[in-house]
mmCIF file of C-alpha atoms in Angstrom:
data_model
loop_
_atom_site.group_PDB
_atom_site.id
_atom_site.type_symbol
_atom_site.label_atom_id
_atom_site.label_comp_id
_atom_site.label_asym_id
_atom_site.label_seq_id
_atom_site.Cartn_x
_atom_site.Cartn_y
_atom_site.Cartn_z
ATOM 1 C CA MET A 1 105.425 85.574 124.156
ATOM 2 C CA GLU A 2 104.067 87.597 121.348
ATOM 3 C CA THR A 3 105.004 86.892 117.688
ATOM 4 C CA ASP A 4 107.178 89.554 116.020
ATOM 5 C CA PHE A 5 105.359 89.616 112.741
ATOM 6 C CA LYS A 6 108.217 91.903 111.072
ATOM 7 C CA MET A 7 110.420 88.750 111.199
ATOM 8 C CA LEU A 8 107.779 86.485 109.341
ATOM 9 C CA THR A 9 107.774 85.827 105.690
ATOM 10 C CA ASP A 10 104.483 86.603 103.662
ATOM 11 C CA ASN A 11 103.581 82.918 103.669
ATOM 12 C CA GLU A 12 103.978 82.600 107.548
ATOM 13 C CA ILE A 13 101.869 85.660 107.950
ATOM 14 C CA LEU A 14 99.328 84.096 105.879
ATOM 15 C CA GLN A 15 99.237 80.921 107.988
ATOM 16 C CA ALA A 16 98.913 82.934 110.979
ATOM 17 C CA ILE A 17 95.809 84.784 109.408
ATOM 18 C CA SER A 18 94.341 81.400 108.627
ATOM 19 C CA SER A 19 94.260 80.959 112.296
ATOM 20 C CA LYS A 20 92.430 84.222 112.491
ATOM 21 C CA ASN A 21 95.400 86.062 114.077
ATOM 22 C CA GLN A 22 94.258 89.695 113.938
ATOM 23 C CA ALA A 23 97.856 90.926 114.497
ATOM 24 C CA ALA A 24 98.995 89.089 111.432
ATOM 25 C CA PHE A 25 96.093 90.597 109.306
ATOM 26 C CA ASP A 26 97.152 93.838 110.420
ATOM 27 C CA LYS A 27 100.696 93.606 109.450
ATOM 28 C CA LEU A 28 99.661 92.274 105.931
ATOM 29 C CA TYR A 29 97.242 95.306 105.562
ATOM 30 C CA ILE A 30 99.955 97.679 106.402
ATOM 31 C CA ASN A 31 102.363 96.157 104.133
ATOM 32 C CA TYR A 32 100.320 96.286 101.034
ATOM 33 C CA TYR A 33 97.478 98.706 101.510
ATOM 34 C CA LYS A 34 99.116 101.777 99.870
ATOM 35 C CA LYS A 35 100.497 99.856 96.726
ATOM 36 C CA LEU A 36 96.946 97.974 96.394
ATOM 37 C CA TYR A 37 95.213 101.306 96.664
ATOM 38 C CA ILE A 38 97.255 102.963 94.131
ATOM 39 C CA ILE A 39 96.686 100.111 91.575
ATOM 40 C CA SER A 40 93.071 100.293 92.191
ATOM 41 C CA PHE A 41 93.088 104.105 91.766
ATOM 42 C CA LYS A 42 94.748 103.862 88.463
ATOM 43 C CA TYR A 43 91.953 101.677 87.155
ATOM 44 C CA THR A 44 88.864 103.225 89.063
ATOM 45 C CA ARG A 45 90.087 106.801 89.161
ATOM 46 C CA ASN A 46 87.950 107.064 92.230
ATOM 47 C CA GLN A 47 88.955 107.388 95.815
ATOM 48 C CA GLU A 48 86.157 105.580 97.293
ATOM 49 C CA LEU A 49 85.785 102.827 94.831
ATOM 50 C CA ALA A 50 89.510 102.074 95.132
ATOM 51 C CA GLU A 51 89.250 102.067 98.889
ATOM 52 C CA GLU A 52 86.314 99.651 98.505
ATOM 53 C CA VAL A 53 88.247 97.266 96.184
ATOM 54 C CA VAL A 54 91.112 97.029 98.501
ATOM 55 C CA HIS A 55 88.865 96.473 101.407
ATOM 56 C CA ASP A 56 87.070 93.828 99.626
ATOM 57 C CA VAL A 57 90.328 92.014 98.753
ATOM 58 C CA PHE A 58 91.650 91.941 102.175
ATOM 59 C CA ILE A 59 88.220 90.747 103.498
ATOM 60 C CA LYS A 60 88.452 87.787 101.184
ATOM 61 C CA ILE A 61 92.101 87.258 102.208
ATOM 62 C CA TRP A 62 90.716 87.051 105.959
ATOM 63 C CA ASN A 63 87.803 84.747 105.085
ATOM 64 C CA HIS A 64 89.471 82.423 102.902
ATOM 65 C CA SER A 65 93.146 82.390 104.047
ATOM 66 C CA GLY A 66 92.917 78.641 104.830
ATOM 67 C CA ASN A 67 91.826 77.822 101.143
ATOM 68 C CA LEU A 68 94.242 80.157 99.211
ATOM 69 C CA ASN A 69 96.446 78.387 96.536
ATOM 70 C CA ILE A 70 99.167 81.074 95.659
ATOM 71 C CA THR A 71 101.755 79.872 93.315
ATOM 72 C CA GLN A 72 103.287 83.329 92.878
ATOM 73 C CA SER A 73 104.560 85.883 95.226
ATOM 74 C CA LEU A 74 102.051 87.179 97.670
ATOM 75 C CA SER A 75 102.623 90.807 96.239
ATOM 76 C CA SER A 76 101.651 89.525 92.608
ATOM 77 C CA TYR A 77 98.559 87.434 93.851
ATOM 78 C CA LEU A 78 97.183 90.639 95.823
ATOM 79 C CA SER A 79 97.922 92.875 92.808
ATOM 80 C CA LYS A 80 96.173 90.741 90.350
ATOM 81 C CA ALA A 81 93.320 90.337 92.750
ATOM 82 C CA VAL A 82 92.968 94.176 93.106
ATOM 83 C CA ILE A 83 93.162 94.612 89.265
ATOM 84 C CA ASN A 84 90.393 91.842 88.665
ATOM 85 C CA THR A 85 88.198 93.218 91.336
ATOM 86 C CA SER A 86 88.609 96.821 90.108
ATOM 87 C CA LEU A 87 87.545 95.652 86.589
ATOM 88 C CA ASN A 88 84.593 93.725 87.865
ATOM 89 C CA VAL A 89 83.549 96.835 89.824
ATOM 90 C CA LEU A 90 83.726 98.882 86.601
ATOM 91 C CA LYS A 91 81.973 96.339 84.556
ATOM 92 C CA SER A 92 79.217 96.318 86.958
ATOM 93 C CA GLN A 93 78.838 100.033 86.920
ATOM 94 C CA LYS A 94 79.308 100.436 83.100
ATOM 95 C CA GLY A 95 78.219 97.333 81.660
ATOM 96 C CA LEU A 96 80.541 96.335 79.019
ATOM 97 C CA PHE A 97 83.778 97.947 80.131
ATOM 98 C CA GLU A 98 85.562 99.085 76.862
ATOM 99 C CA ASN A 99 89.039 98.900 77.701
ATOM 100 C CA GLN A 100 88.780 95.451 79.586
ATOM 101 C CA GLY A 101 90.618 93.756 76.926
ATOM 102 C CA ARG A 102 93.490 96.149 76.992
ATOM 103 C CA TYR A 103 93.683 96.338 80.929
ATOM 104 C CA GLU A 104 93.777 92.581 80.991
ATOM 105 C CA ARG A 105 96.579 92.339 78.790
ATOM 106 C CA GLU A 106 98.820 94.606 80.810
ATOM 107 C CA MET A 107 101.804 92.841 82.315
ATOM 108 C CA ILE A 108 101.333 92.318 86.171
ATOM 109 C CA ASN A 109 105.040 93.266 86.922
ATOM 110 C CA GLU A 110 104.636 96.468 84.981
ATOM 111 C CA ILE A 111 101.896 97.383 87.141
ATOM 112 C CA GLU A 112 103.601 96.476 90.310
ATOM 113 C CA GLU A 113 106.452 98.691 89.329
ATOM 114 C CA GLU A 114 104.406 101.582 88.470
ATOM 115 C CA ALA A 115 102.816 101.174 92.125
ATOM 116 C CA GLU A 116 106.114 100.932 93.737
ATOM 117 C CA THR A 117 107.311 104.108 91.998
ATOM 118 C CA LEU A 118 104.222 105.925 92.988
ATOM 119 C CA GLU A 119 104.507 104.726 96.662
ATOM 120 C CA GLU A 120 108.088 105.806 96.724
ATOM 121 C CA ARG A 121 106.917 109.271 95.578
ATOM 122 C CA LEU A 122 104.481 109.306 98.312
ATOM 123 C CA ILE A 123 106.831 108.540 100.922
ATOM 124 C CA ASN A 124 109.170 111.397 99.447
ATOM 125 C CA ILE A 125 105.780 113.640 99.643
ATOM 126 C CA GLU A 126 105.363 112.690 103.160
ATOM 127 C CA ARG A 127 108.785 113.470 104.060
ATOM 128 C CA ALA A 128 108.595 116.907 102.241
ATOM 129 C CA ILE A 129 105.208 117.835 103.958
ATOM 130 C CA GLN A 130 106.889 116.993 107.441
ATOM 131 C CA LEU A 131 109.637 119.434 106.613
ATOM 132 C CA LEU A 132 107.135 122.189 106.119
ATOM 133 C CA PRO A 133 106.588 124.962 108.774
ATOM 134 C CA PRO A 134 103.645 123.974 110.818
ATOM 135 C CA GLN A 135 101.230 126.694 109.774
ATOM 136 C CA CYS A 136 102.446 125.877 105.955
ATOM 137 C CA GLN A 137 101.484 122.360 106.683
ATOM 138 C CA LYS A 138 98.165 123.273 108.072
ATOM 139 C CA VAL A 139 97.192 125.565 105.185
ATOM 140 C CA LEU A 140 98.008 122.739 102.679
ATOM 141 C CA LEU A 141 95.995 120.075 104.562
ATOM 142 C CA MET A 142 92.861 122.450 104.863
ATOM 143 C CA SER A 143 93.348 123.302 101.067
ATOM 144 C CA LYS A 144 93.635 119.518 99.951
ATOM 145 C CA TYR A 145 92.292 117.391 102.759
ATOM 146 C CA GLU A 146 89.426 119.654 103.941
ATOM 147 C CA LYS A 147 88.619 120.975 100.575
ATOM 148 C CA ARG A 148 88.660 124.431 102.073
ATOM 149 C CA LYS A 149 88.551 127.695 100.121
ATOM 150 C CA GLN A 150 91.515 130.135 100.450
ATOM 151 C CA GLN A 151 89.150 132.677 102.090
ATOM 152 C CA GLU A 152 87.798 130.098 104.552
ATOM 153 C CA ILE A 153 91.271 129.108 105.574
ATOM 154 C CA ALA A 154 92.421 132.727 105.882
ATOM 155 C CA ASP A 155 89.244 133.438 108.021
ATOM 156 C CA GLN A 156 89.685 130.341 110.400
ATOM 157 C CA LEU A 157 93.570 130.934 110.714
ATOM 158 C CA ASN A 158 93.075 134.771 111.118
ATOM 159 C CA ILE A 159 95.610 135.485 108.497
ATOM 160 C CA SER A 160 95.323 137.225 105.191
ATOM 161 C CA ILE A 161 94.448 135.448 101.719
ATOM 162 C CA LYS A 162 97.871 136.495 100.494
ATOM 163 C CA THR A 163 99.462 134.608 103.278
ATOM 164 C CA VAL A 164 97.503 131.579 102.350
ATOM 165 C CA LYS A 165 98.734 131.730 98.666
ATOM 166 C CA ASN A 166 102.140 132.229 99.860
ATOM 167 C CA HIS A 167 101.830 129.120 102.082
ATOM 168 C CA LEU A 168 100.518 127.078 99.331
ATOM 169 C CA THR A 169 103.292 128.366 96.831
ATOM 170 C CA TYR A 170 105.930 127.500 99.111
ATOM 171 C CA ALA A 171 104.508 124.154 99.993
ATOM 172 C CA TYR A 172 104.352 123.198 96.114
ATOM 173 C CA LYS A 173 107.780 124.569 95.600
ATOM 174 C CA LYS A 174 109.312 122.458 98.557
ATOM 175 C CA ILE A 175 107.377 119.370 97.459
ATOM 176 C CA LYS A 176 108.328 119.733 93.840
ATOM 177 C CA GLU A 177 112.044 119.986 94.637
ATOM 178 C CA ILE A 178 111.545 116.630 96.235
ATOM 179 C CA VAL A 179 109.095 114.667 94.104
ATOM 180 C CA GLY A 180 109.584 116.491 90.798
ATOM 181 C CA ASN A 181 106.983 117.665 88.477
ATOM 182 C CA GLY A 182 105.324 114.258 87.724
ATOM 183 C CA GLY A 183 101.728 114.521 88.551
ATOM 184 C CA ILE A 184 102.609 116.239 91.668
ATOM 185 C CA LEU A 185 99.048 117.526 92.660
ATOM 186 C CA ILE A 186 97.516 114.096 91.855
ATOM 187 C CA LEU A 187 100.136 112.507 94.082
ATOM 188 C CA ILE A 188 99.339 115.086 96.956
ATOM 189 C CA LEU A 189 95.727 114.205 96.561
ATOM 190 C CA ILE A 190 96.535 110.374 96.934
ATOM 191 C CA PHE A 191 98.773 110.817 99.769
ATOM 192 C CA ILE A 192 96.534 112.969 101.816
ATOM 193 C CA GLN A 193 94.018 110.052 101.710
ATOM 194 C CA PHE A 194 96.392 108.185 103.972
ATOM 195 C CA LEU A 195 96.428 111.047 106.525
ATOM 196 C CA ASN A 196 94.850 110.202 109.695
ATOM 197 C CA ARG A 197 94.312 106.451 108.754
ATOM 198 C CA THR A 198 94.667 103.969 111.300
ATOM 199 C CA PHE A 199 96.040 100.851 110.537
#
């Protein structure tokens, strides 16, 4: 009988991972990837670096799960690991990282709260995009995910550039109604990084 990992605690999932249970690892990845990516992106301000940082942290969890000594919540442990790894990456790229002291003094729970707020907004963006008409969704994703110019979108979809602009205006309006004005374009760009991702 297969284990239902939805019913297991974080510690039980870690124990399963220490036995190299791939399904347990996938569950951990699904549960925490978005929040950890957001935390790393806050520091690195770089999509690829943030993805690499989170990937490295998960690989370390997989490789060393049997030797981990976690005295706090798993969420806090993972968040701190991502922050430390992000800072190390920045230091290795820029030499002495000027803001290291300030970042290291930030409270872990404050950072987690920010990540949870952003994750909630991402969920709302996802819901808003799903409510858009199919053609409007397509134009938005071509513009933000595929980085297509408006004229390219118009040519590919055989519509006028005015129609493309109307679709984008409508999409931003509908998303703003649900998410609000707080960094909406940044949030959309972060959200779109998760599209077509296979967990």
